[in-house]
Coordinates of C-alpha atoms in Angstrom, one line a residue:
Chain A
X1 CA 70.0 -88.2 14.8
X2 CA 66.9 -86.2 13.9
X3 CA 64.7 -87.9 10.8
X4 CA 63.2 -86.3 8.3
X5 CA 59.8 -86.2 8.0
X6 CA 56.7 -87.3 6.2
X7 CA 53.4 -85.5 6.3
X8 CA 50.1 -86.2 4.3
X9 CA 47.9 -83.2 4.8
X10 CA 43.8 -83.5 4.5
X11 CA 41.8 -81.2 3.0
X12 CA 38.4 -81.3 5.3
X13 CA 35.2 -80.3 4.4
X14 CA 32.1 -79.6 6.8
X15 CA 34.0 -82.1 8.9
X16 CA 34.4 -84.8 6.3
X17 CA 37.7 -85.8 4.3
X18 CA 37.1 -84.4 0.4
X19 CA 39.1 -85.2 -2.8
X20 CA 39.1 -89.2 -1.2
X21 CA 41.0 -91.2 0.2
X22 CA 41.4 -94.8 -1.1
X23 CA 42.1 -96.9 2.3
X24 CA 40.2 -100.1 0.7
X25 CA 39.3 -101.3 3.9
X26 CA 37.9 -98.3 5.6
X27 CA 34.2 -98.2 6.3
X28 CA 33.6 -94.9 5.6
X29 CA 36.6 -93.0 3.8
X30 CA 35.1 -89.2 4.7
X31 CA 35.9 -90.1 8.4
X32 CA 39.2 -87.9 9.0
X33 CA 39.5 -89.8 12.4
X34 CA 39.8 -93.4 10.7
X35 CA 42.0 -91.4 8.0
X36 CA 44.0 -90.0 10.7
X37 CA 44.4 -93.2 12.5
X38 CA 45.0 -95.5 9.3
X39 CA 48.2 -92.7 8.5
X40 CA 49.3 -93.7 12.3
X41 CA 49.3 -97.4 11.7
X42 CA 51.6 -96.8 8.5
X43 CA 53.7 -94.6 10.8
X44 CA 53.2 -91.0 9.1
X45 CA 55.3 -88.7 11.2
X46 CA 52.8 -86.1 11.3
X47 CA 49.1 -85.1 10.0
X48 CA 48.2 -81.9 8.9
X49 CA 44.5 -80.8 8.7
X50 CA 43.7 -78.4 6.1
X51 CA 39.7 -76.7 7.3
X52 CA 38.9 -75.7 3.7
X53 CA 35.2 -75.2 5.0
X54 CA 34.1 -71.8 2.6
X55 CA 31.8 -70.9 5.5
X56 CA 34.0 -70.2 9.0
X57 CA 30.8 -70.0 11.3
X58 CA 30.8 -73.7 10.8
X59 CA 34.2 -73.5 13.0
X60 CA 32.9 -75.8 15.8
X61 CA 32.4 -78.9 13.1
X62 CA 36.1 -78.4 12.9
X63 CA 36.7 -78.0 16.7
X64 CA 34.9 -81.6 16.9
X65 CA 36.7 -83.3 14.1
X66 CA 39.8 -82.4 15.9
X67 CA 39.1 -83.2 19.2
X68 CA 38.1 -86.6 18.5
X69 CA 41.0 -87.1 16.3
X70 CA 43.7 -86.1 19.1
X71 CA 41.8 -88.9 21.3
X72 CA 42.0 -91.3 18.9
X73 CA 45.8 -90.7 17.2
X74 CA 49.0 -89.6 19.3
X75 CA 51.0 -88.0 16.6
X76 CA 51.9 -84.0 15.8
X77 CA 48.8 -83.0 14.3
X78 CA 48.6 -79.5 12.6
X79 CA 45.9 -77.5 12.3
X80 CA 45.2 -74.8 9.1
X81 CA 42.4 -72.8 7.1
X82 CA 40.3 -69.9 8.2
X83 CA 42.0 -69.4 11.2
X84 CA 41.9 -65.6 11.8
X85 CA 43.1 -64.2 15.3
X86 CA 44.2 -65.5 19.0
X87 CA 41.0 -66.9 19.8
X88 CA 41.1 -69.0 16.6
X89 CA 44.3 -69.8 17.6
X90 CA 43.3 -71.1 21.0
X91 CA 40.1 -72.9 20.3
X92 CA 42.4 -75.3 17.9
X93 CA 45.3 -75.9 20.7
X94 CA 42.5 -76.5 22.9
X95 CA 40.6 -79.1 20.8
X96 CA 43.7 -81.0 20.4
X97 CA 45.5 -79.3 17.7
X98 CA 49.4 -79.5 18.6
X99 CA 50.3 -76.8 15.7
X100 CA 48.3 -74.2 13.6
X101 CA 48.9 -73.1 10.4
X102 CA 48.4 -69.8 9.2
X103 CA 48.4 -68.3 5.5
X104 CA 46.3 -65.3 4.6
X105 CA 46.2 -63.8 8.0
X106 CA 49.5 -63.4 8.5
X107 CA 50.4 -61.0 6.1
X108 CA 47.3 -59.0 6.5
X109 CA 48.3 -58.8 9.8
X110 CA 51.7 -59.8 11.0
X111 CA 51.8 -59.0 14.8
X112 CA 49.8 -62.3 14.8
X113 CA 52.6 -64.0 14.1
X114 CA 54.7 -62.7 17.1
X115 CA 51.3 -62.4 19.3
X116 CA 50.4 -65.9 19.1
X117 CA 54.2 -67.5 19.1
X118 CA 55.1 -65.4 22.7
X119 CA 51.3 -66.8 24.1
X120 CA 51.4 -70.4 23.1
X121 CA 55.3 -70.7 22.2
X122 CA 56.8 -70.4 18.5
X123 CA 56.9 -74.4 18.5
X124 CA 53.0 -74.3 17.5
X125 CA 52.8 -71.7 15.0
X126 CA 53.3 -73.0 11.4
X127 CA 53.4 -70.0 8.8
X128 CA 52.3 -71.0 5.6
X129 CA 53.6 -69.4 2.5
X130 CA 52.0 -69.9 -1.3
X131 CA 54.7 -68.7 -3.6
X132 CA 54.9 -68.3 -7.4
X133 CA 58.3 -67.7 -9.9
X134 CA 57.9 -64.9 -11.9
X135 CA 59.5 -64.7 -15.7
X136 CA 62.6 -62.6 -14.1
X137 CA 63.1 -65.8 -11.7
X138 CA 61.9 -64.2 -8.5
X139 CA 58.8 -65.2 -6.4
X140 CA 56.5 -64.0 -4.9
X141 CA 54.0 -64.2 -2.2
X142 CA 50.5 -64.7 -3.1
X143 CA 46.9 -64.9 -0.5
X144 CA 43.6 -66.1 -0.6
X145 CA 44.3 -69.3 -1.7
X146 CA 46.6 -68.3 -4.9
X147 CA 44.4 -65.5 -5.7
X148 CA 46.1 -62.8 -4.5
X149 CA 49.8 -61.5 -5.4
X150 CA 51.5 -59.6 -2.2
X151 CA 54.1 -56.6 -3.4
X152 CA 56.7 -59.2 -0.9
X153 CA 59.2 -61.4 -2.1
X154 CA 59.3 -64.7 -1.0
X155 CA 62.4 -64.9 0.9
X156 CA 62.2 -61.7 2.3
X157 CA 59.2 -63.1 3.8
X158 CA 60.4 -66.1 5.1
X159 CA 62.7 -64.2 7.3
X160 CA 60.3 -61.5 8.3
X161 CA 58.3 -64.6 10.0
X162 CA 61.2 -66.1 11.1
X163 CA 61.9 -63.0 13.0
X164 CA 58.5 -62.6 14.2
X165 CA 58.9 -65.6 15.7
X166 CA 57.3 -68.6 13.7
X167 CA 58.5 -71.7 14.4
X168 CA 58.4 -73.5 11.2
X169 CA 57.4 -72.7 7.6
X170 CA 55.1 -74.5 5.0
X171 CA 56.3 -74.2 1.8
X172 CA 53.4 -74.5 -1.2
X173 CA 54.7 -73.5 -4.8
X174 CA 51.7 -72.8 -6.4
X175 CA 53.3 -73.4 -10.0
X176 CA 54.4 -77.2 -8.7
X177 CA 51.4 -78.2 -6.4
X178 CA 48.9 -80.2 -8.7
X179 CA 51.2 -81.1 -11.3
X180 CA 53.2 -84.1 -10.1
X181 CA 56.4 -83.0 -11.4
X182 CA 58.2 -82.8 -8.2
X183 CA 58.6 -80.0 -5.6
X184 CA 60.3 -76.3 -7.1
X185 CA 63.5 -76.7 -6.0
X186 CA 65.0 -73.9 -6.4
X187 CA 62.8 -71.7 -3.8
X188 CA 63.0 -74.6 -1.1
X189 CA 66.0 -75.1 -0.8
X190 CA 67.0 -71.0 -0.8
X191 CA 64.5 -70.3 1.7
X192 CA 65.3 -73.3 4.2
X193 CA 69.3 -72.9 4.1
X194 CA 68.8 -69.1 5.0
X195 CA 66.8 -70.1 7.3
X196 CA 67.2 -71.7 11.2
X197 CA 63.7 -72.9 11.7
X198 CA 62.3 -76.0 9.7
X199 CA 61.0 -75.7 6.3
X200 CA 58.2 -77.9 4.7
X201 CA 58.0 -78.6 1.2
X202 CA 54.5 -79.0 0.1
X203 CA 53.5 -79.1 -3.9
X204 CA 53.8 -81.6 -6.8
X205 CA 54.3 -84.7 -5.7
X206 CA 54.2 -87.4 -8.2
X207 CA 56.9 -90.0 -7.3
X208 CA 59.5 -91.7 -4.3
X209 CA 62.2 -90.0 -6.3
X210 CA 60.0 -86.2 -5.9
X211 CA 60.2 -87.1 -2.1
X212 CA 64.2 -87.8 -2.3
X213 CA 64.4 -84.7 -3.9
X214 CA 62.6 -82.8 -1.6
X215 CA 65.4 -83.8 1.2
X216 CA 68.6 -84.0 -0.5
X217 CA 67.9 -80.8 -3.7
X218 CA 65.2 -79.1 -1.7
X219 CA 67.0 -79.4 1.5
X220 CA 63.6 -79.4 3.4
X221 CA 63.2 -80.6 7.0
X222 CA 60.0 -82.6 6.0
X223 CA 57.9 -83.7 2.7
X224 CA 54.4 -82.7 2.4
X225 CA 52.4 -84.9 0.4
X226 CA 48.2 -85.8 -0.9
X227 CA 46.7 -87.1 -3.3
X228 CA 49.7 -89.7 -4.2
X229 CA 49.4 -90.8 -0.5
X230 CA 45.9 -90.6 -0.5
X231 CA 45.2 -92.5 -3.5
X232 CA 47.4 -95.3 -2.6
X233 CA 49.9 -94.2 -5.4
X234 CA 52.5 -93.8 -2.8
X235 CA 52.3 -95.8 0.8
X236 CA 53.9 -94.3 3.9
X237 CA 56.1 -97.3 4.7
X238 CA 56.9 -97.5 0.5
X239 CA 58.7 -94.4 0.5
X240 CA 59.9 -94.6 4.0
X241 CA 62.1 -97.8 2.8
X242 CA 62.8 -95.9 -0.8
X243 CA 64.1 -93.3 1.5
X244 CA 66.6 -94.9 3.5
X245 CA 68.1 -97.1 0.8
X246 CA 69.0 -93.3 -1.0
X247 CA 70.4 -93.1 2.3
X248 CA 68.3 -90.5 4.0
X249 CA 67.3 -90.9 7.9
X250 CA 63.4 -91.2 8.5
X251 CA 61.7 -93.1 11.2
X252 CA 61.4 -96.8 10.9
Chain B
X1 CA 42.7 -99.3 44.9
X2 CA 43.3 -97.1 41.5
X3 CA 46.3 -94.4 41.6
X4 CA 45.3 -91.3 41.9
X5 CA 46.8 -89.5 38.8
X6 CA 46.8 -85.7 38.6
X7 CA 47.9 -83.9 35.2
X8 CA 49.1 -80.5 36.7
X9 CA 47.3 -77.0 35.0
X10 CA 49.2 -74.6 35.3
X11 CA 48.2 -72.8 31.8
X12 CA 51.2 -74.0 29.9
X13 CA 50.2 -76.0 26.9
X14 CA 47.8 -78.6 26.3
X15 CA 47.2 -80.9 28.9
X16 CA 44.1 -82.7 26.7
X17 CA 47.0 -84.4 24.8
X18 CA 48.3 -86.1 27.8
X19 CA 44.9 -86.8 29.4
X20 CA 43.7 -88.4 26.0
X21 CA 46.8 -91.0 26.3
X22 CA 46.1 -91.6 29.6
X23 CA 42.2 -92.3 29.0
X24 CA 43.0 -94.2 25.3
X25 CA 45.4 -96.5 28.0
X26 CA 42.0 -97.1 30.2
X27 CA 43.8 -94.7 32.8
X28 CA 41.4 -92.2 34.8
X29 CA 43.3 -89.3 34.9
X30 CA 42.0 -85.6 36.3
X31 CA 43.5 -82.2 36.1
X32 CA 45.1 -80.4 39.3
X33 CA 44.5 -76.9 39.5
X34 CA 45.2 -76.1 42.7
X35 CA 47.3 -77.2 45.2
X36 CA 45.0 -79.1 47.5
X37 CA 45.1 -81.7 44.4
X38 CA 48.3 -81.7 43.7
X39 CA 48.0 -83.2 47.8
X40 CA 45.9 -86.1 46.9
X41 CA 47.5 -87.6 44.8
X42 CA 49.9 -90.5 44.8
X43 CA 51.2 -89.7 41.0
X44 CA 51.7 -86.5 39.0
X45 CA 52.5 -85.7 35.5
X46 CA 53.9 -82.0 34.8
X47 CA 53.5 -81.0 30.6
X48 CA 53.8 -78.3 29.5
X49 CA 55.1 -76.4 26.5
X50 CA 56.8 -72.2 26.2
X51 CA 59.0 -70.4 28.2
X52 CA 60.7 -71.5 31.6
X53 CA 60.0 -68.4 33.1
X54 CA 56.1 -68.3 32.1
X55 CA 56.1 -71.6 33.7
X56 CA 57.6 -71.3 36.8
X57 CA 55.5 -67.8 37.4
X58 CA 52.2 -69.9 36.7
X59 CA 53.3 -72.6 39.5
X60 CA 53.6 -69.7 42.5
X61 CA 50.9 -67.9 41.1
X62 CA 48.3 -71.2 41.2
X63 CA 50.8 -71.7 44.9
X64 CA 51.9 -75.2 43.3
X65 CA 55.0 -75.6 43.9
X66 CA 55.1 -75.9 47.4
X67 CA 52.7 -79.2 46.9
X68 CA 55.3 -80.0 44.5
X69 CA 58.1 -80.1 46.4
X70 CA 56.2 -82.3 49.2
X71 CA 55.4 -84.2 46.7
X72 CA 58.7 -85.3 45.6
X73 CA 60.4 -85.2 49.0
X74 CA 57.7 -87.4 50.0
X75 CA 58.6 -89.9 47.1
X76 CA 55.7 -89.8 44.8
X77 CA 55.8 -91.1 41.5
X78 CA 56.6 -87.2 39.2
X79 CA 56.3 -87.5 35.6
X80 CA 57.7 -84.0 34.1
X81 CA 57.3 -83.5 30.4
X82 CA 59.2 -81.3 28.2
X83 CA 58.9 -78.1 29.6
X84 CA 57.9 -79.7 32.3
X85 CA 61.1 -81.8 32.8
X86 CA 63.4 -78.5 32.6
X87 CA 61.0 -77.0 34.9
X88 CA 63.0 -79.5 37.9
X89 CA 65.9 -78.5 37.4
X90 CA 67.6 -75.7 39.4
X91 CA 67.9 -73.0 36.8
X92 CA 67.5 -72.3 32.9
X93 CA 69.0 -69.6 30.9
X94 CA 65.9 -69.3 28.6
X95 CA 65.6 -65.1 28.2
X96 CA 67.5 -64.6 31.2
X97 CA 68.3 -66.5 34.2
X98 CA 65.2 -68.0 35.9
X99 CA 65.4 -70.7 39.1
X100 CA 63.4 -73.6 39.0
X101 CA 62.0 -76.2 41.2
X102 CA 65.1 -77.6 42.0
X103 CA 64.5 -81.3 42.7
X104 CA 67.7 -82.2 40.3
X105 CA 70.8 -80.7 40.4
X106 CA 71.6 -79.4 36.9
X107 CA 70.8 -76.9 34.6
X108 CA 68.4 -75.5 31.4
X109 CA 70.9 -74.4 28.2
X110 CA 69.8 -73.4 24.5
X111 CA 71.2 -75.6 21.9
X112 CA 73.9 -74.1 20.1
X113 CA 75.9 -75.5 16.8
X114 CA 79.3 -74.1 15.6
X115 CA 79.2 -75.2 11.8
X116 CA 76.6 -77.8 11.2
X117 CA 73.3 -75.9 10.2
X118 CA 71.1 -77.5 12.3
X119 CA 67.2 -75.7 12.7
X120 CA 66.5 -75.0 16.2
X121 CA 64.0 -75.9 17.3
X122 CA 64.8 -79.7 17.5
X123 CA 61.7 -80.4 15.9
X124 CA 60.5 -83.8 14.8
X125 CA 61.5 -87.7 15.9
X126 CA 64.8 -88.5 17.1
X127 CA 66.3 -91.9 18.7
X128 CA 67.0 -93.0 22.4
X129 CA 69.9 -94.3 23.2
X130 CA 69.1 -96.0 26.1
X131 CA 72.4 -95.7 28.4
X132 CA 70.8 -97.0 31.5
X133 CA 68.0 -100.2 31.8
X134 CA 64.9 -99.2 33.5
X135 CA 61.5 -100.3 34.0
X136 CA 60.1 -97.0 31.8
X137 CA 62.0 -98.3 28.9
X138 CA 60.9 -102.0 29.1
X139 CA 59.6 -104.0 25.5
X140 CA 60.8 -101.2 23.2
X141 CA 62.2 -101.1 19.7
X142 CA 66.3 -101.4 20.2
X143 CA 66.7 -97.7 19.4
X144 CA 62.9 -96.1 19.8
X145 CA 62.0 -93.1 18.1
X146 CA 60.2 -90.3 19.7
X147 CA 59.1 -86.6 19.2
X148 CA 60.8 -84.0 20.2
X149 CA 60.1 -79.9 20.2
X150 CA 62.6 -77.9 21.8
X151 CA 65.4 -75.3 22.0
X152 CA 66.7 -76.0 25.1
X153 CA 67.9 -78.8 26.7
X154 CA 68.8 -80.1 30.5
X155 CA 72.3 -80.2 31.9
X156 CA 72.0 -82.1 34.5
X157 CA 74.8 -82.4 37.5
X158 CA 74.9 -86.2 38.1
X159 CA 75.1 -87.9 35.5
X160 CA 74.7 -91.3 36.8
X161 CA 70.9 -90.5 36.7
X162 CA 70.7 -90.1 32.7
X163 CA 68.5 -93.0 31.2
X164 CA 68.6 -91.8 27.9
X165 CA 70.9 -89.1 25.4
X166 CA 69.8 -88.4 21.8
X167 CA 72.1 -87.0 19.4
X168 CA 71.2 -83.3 17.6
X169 CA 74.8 -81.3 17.0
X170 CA 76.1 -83.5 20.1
X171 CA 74.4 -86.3 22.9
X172 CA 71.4 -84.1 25.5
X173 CA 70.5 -86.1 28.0
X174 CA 67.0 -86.7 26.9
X175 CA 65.4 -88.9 30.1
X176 CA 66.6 -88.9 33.4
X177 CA 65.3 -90.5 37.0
X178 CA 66.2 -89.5 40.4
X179 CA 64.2 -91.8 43.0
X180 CA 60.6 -92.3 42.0
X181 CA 60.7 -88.9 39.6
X182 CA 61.2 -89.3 36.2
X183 CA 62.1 -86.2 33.4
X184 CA 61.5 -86.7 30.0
X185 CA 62.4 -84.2 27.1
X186 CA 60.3 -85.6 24.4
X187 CA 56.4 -86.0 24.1
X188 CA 55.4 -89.5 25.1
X189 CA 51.7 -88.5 24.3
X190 CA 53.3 -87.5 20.6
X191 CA 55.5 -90.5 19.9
X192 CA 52.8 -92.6 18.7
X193 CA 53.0 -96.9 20.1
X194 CA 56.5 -96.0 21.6
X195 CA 55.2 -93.3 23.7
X196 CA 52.5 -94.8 24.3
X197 CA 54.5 -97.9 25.8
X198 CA 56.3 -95.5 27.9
X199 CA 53.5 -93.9 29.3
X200 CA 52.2 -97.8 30.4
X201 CA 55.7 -98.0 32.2
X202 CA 55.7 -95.1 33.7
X203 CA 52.2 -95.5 35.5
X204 CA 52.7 -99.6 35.6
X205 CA 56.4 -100.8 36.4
X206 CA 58.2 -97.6 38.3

């Protein structure tokens, strides 16, 4: 049977790992290739690689980060942040990237979407969505980081991507992610049951139970998780075992 | 004298990832891009991720498969991944009907549920069960976990040469062998120490 998954995502900055990572016993904790291998050794089930580099003509620091960590770690690794068009697209997959993730870009311009899934195959374009409830209870779609509100609501624009033929979804509730209250729910669990591709949820982490949540409320086909991973507040194999005793099926 | 490993080209998907197994196992490996490579060597690995059409088209159009089929008539060691496993088969009915190389008898189907909600694609790690012993699958967990990334999945003709089925909506076979050619559904070069272990079989014990 197919496990559900657990993903800690880096933020990377000018090629280096930023808002820390507490591994005691790594040399140097800004390396995102020790990073990435320590999360293998604990058995993460995938990695995802956020560039949040403000300047993009640094792109090749990023090119080089990746390559050496797809040398060095044989897991799903995912690729996102300032990646604008095809060639973007293709630079990452070359370097090593197994998946790329992208937010802003793809409701500026959509035909991405279904561009870059019929060239390299929907299985390696992840679309991420930043949503945010309203006081009527709806959500929307916002770009730029949270900056931006897009006229689109968020399930509507779950299955435009769908349809244009993403092959999984990132999830990030902007009203949950930093908080450590637990993942929203509500729009999770809508969006991946009206859904037939995979749906990550990504924001507000604080605890095991947040992670069971995810899964059995949220319905999500993986948990996306930092800082409590990160910072050693939460360890891979920790809430892999918490997991299975609530009687959910990861990976040993 | 080392094997001479070829990872076959043929512009579908990355063949770095498998390369970088092969070299982090202390394996040379190089890439074939024509067919006078695929020639010299005693052992080939076909990746490959997309469409089974896309795939085949690439392999006349780089005038591969040919070389292939010498290849596995001749009994070299074949390693086809993914894609690259469907791609033997006689014919998939990805966006159409499309024939294939044709080494096993069988054929390429989507995945389809009646009632149970399950996401295609089968994305993520799922368990072998082993239903045949073989050297590929020696020192491994009892049931290992690998990754998959799919939406179809082989039918193939005899089943007597399944080595492994893993269970999404109902049993796929998910590893077959037919003399020294070996078909693998899931990403060895993805799956982490199991994979990795595979790979080492693969190139070591068959």
């Amino acid at each position: 049977m197919l496990a559900k998954r657990i993903i800690p995502c880096l933020d990377i900055q000018n090629g280096r790992v930023v808002k820390g990572v507490t591994f005691v016993d790594l040399c140097d904790v800004g390396d995102p290739v020790q990073v990435a291998q320590r999360y293998e050794e604990a058995k993460a089930d995938e990695l995802i690689f956020l560039d949040i580099t403000a300047s993009h003509e640094k792109r090749e620091i990023m090119r080089d980060v990746v390559k050496k960590t797809a040398e060095a770690v044989f897991m799903p690794l995912t690729v996102g942040g300032g990646i604008r068009n095809i060639s973007h697209i293709e630079d990452m997959l070359k370097s090593g990237a197994d998946k790329v993730s992208l937010n802003t870009v793809s409701l500026e311009n959509p035909s991405l979407i279904q561009e870059a899934s019929k060239r390299f195959g929907s299985q390696c374009i992840v679309v991420a969505m930043d949503v945010k409830r309203e006081p009527d209870g709806k959500y929307f779609v916002y770009t730029h980081g949270g900056r931006h509100r897009v006229n689109k609501e968020a399930l509507q624009w779950a299955k435009e991507v769908e349809a244009l033929g993403a092959g999984e979804i990132l999830l990030t509730s902007m009203d949950c992610d930093g908080t450590k209250n637990g993942y929203d729910l509500e729009i999770t669990s809508l969006i991946s049951s009206s859904l037939s591709i995979p749906v990550i949820a990504s924001g507000g982490v604080g605890s095991l139970e947040h992670l069971y949540e995810g899964f059995a409320k949220g319905k999500a086909d993986a948990v996306l998780a930092a800082s409590v991973f990160h910072f050693g507040k939460i360890s891979i194999p920790e809430a892999k075992s918490y997991l299975k005793e609530k009687g959910v099926l990861v990976r040993n | 004298m080392p094997m001479n490993i070829k990872i076959i080209d043929y512009d579908m998907g990355n063949v770095h990832s498998v390369q970088n197994a092969l070299t982090f196992l202390g394996y040379e490996s190089s890439l074939a891009v024509d067919a006078s490579s695929i020639h010299e060597a005693d052992c080939l690995i076909l990746p490959g991720v997309g469409a089974f059409e896309d795939g085949m088209v690439s392999l006349h159009k780089k005038k591969m498969i040919e070389p292939l089929k010498e290849a596995f008539v001749r009994g070299k060691k074949i390693l086809g991944i993914c894609l690259g496993m469907q791609l033997l088969l006689d014919k998939s009915y990805e966006m159409g009907e499309h024939v294939g190389l044709g080494f096993i008898k069988g054929e390429v189907t989507r995945f389809s549920f009646d009632s149970e909600g399950l996401k295609i694609p089968h994305m993520g790690w799922n368990s072998l069960d082993i239903s045949k012993k073989d050297p590929i699958f020696e020192n491994l967990p009892e049931t290992p976990y690998v990754y998959f990334v799919h939406s179809y999945h082989v039918k193939i003709t005899d089943e007597s040469l399944i080595l492994a089925t893993t269970h999404y909506g109902k049993p796929f076979c998910s590893a077959f062998k037919s003399g020294q050619t070996y078909g693998l559904q899931f990403h060895p070069e993805k799956s982490q120490e199991v994979g990795l272990k595979i790979l080492k079989n693969f190139l070591e014990n068959t």
